[in-house]
mmCIF file of C-alpha atoms in Angstrom:
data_model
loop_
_atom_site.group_PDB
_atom_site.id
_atom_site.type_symbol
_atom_site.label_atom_id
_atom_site.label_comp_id
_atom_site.label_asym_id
_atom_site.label_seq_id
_atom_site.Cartn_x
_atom_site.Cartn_y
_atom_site.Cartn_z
ATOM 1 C CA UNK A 1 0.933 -95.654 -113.090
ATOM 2 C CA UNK A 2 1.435 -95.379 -116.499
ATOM 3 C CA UNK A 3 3.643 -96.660 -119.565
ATOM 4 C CA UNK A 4 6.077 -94.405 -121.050
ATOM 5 C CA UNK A 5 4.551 -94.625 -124.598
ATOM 6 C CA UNK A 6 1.435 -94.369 -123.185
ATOM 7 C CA UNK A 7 2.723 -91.185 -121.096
ATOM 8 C CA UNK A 8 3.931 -89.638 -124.543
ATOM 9 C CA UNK A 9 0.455 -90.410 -126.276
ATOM 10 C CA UNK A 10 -1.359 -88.016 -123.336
ATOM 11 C CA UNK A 11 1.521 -85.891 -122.229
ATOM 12 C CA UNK A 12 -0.767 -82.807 -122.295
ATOM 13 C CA UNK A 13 -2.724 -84.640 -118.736
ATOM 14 C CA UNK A 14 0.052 -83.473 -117.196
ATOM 15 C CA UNK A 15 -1.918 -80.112 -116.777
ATOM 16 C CA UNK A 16 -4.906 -81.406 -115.612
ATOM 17 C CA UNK A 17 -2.618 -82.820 -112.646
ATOM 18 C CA UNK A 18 -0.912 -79.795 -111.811
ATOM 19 C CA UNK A 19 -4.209 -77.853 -112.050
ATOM 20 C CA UNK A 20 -5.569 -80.545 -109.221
ATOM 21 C CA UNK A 21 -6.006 -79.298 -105.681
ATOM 22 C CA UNK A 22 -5.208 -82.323 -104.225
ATOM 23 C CA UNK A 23 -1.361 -83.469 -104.833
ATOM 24 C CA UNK A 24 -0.850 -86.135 -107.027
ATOM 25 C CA UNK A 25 1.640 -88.868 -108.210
ATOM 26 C CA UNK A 26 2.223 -89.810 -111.871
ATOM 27 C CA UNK A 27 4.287 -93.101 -112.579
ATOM 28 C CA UNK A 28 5.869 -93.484 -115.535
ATOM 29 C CA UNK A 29 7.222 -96.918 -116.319
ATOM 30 C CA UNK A 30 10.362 -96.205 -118.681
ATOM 31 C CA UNK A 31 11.765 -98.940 -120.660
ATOM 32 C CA UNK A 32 12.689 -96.855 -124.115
ATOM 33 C CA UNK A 33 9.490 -97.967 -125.272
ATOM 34 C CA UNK A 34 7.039 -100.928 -126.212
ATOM 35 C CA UNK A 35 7.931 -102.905 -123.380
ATOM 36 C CA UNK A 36 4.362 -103.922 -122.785
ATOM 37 C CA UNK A 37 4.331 -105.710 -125.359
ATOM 38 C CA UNK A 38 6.499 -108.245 -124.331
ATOM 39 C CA UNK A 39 3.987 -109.786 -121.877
ATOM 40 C CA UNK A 40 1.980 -110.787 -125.179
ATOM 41 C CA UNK A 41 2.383 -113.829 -127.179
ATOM 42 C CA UNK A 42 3.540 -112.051 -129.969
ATOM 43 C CA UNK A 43 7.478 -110.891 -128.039
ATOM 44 C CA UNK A 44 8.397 -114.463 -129.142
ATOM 45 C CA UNK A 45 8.290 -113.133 -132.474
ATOM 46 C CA UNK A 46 11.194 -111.013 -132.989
ATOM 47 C CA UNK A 47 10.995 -110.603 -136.959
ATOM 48 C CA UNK A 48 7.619 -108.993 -136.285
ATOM 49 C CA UNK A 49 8.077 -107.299 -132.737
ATOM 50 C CA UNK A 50 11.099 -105.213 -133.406
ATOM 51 C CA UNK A 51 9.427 -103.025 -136.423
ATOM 52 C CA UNK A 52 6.070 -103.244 -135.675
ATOM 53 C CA UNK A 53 5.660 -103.444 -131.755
ATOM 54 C CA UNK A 54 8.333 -101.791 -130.317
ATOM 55 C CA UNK A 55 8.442 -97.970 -130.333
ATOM 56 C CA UNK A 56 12.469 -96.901 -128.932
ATOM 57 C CA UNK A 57 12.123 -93.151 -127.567
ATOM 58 C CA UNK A 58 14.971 -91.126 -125.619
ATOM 59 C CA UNK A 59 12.111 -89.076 -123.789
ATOM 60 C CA UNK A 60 13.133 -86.560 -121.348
ATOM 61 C CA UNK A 61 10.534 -86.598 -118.323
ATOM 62 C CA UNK A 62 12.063 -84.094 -116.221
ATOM 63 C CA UNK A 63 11.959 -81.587 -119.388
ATOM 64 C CA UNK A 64 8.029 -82.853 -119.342
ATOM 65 C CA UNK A 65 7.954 -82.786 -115.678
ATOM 66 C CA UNK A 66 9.536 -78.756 -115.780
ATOM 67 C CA UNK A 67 6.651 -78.032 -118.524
ATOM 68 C CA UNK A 68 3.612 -78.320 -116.516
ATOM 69 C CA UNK A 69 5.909 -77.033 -112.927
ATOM 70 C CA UNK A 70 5.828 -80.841 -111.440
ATOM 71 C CA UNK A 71 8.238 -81.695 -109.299
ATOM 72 C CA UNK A 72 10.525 -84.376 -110.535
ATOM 73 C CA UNK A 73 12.214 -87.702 -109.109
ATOM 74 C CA UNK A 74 13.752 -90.575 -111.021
ATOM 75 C CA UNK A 75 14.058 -94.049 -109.447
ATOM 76 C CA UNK A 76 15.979 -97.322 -111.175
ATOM 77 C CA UNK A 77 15.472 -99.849 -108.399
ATOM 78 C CA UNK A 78 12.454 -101.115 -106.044
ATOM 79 C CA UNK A 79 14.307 -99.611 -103.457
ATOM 80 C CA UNK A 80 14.966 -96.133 -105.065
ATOM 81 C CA UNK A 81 11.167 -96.489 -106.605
ATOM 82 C CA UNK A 82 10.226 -96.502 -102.498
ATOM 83 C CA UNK A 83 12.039 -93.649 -100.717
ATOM 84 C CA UNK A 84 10.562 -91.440 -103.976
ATOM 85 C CA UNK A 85 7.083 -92.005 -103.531
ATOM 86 C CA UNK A 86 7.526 -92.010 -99.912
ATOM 87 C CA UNK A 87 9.110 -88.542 -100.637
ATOM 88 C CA UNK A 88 6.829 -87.614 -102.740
ATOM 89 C CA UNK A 89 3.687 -88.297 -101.005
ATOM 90 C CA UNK A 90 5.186 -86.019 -97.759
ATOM 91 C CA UNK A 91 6.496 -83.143 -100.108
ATOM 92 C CA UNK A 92 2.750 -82.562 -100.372
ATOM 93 C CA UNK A 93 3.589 -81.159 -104.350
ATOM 94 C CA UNK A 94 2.172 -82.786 -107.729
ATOM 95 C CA UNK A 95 5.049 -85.281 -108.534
ATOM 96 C CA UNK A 96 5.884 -87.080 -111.819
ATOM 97 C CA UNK A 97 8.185 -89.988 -111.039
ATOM 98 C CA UNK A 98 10.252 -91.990 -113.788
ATOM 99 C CA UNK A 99 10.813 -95.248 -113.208
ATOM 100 C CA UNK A 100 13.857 -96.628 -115.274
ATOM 101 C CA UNK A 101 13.306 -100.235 -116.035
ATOM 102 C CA UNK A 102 15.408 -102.507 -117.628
ATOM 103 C CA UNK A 103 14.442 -103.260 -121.954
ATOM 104 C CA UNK A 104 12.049 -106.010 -122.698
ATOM 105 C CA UNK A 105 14.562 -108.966 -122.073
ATOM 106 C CA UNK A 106 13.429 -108.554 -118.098
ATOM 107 C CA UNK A 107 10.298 -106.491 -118.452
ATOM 108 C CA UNK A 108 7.881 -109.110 -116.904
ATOM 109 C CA UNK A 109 9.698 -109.370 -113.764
ATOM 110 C CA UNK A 110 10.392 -105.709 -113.507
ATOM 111 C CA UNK A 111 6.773 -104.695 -113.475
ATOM 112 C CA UNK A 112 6.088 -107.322 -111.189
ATOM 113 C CA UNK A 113 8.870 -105.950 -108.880
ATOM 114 C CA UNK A 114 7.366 -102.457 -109.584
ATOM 115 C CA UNK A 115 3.313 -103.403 -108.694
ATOM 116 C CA UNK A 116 4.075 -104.926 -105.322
ATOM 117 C CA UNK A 117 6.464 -101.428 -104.645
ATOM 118 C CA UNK A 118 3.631 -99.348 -106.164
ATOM 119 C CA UNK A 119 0.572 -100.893 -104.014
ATOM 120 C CA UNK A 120 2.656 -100.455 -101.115
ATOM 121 C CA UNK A 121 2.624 -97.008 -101.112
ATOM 122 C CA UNK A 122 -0.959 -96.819 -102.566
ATOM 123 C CA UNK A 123 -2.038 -98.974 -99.391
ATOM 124 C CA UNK A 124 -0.249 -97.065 -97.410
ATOM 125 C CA UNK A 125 -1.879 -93.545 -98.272
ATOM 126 C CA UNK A 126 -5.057 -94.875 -98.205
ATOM 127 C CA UNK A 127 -4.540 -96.611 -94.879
ATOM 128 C CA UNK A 128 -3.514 -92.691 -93.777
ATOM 129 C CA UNK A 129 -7.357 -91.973 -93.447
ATOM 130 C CA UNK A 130 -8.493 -91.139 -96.642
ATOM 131 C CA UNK A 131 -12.349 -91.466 -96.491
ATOM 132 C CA UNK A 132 -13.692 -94.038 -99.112
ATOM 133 C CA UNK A 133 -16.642 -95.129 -99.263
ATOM 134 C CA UNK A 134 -15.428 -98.412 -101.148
ATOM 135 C CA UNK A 135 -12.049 -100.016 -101.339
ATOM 136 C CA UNK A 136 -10.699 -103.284 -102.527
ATOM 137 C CA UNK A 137 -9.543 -106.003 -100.473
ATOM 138 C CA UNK A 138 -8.451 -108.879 -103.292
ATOM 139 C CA UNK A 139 -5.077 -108.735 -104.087
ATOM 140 C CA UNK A 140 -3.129 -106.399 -107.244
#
């Protein structure tokens, strides 16, 4: 799970994915950028956030997704954001999965949304019998 300016800033990982021999799903949390940010003190600060925090983009993931031979999916709800990691996690293929969230305005509550939807799934793989020899119990 990762943040789409984050995701931009390391875009060349996307190899190291495809190159694993285990399939694996990337996140990326899309708001156009910066969104992050707003769960600071300094988003009530608009004179300063705008310029300074907030870093707009009109990334294409499923060009990035085609570079390294990932398969793609795109999901805008909790719902949608469900079926495609349930999808991808049977296609048995390295995955990288946009997830369109709304701008800043309702960022908090959208990754909130998004963390319960994402440990879901993550409980659920694990609970598929992946041998660990540790795993946490406290809640995400």
């Amino acid at each position: 799970l990762i943040g789409d300016v984050a995701a931009l800033h390391d875009l060349s990982a996307l190899r190291a994915v495809k190159e694993s021999p285990h399939p694996m799903t990337v996140v990326v949390v899309n708001n156009a950028g910066g969104g992050i940010f707003s769960f600071l003190p300094i988003a009530a600060h608009k004179t300063v956030m705008e310029p300074y925090f907030t870093h707009s983009h009109c990334t294409d993931f499923q060009a990035a997704a085609a570079l390294f031979d990932l398969k793609f999916a795109r999901a805008s709800t909790a719902a949608e954001l469900d079926a495609c990691l349930r999808d991808a996690r049977r296609s048995g293929h390295h995955t990288l999965l946009e997830a369109v969230v709304p701008p800043p305005a309702k960022n908090v509550q959208t990754h909130k949304d998004l963390q319960v939807t994402a440990a879901r799934a993550a409980r659920a793989a694990l609970d598929r019998g992946v041998d660990l020899c540790w795993r946490w119990e406290g809640e995400l």
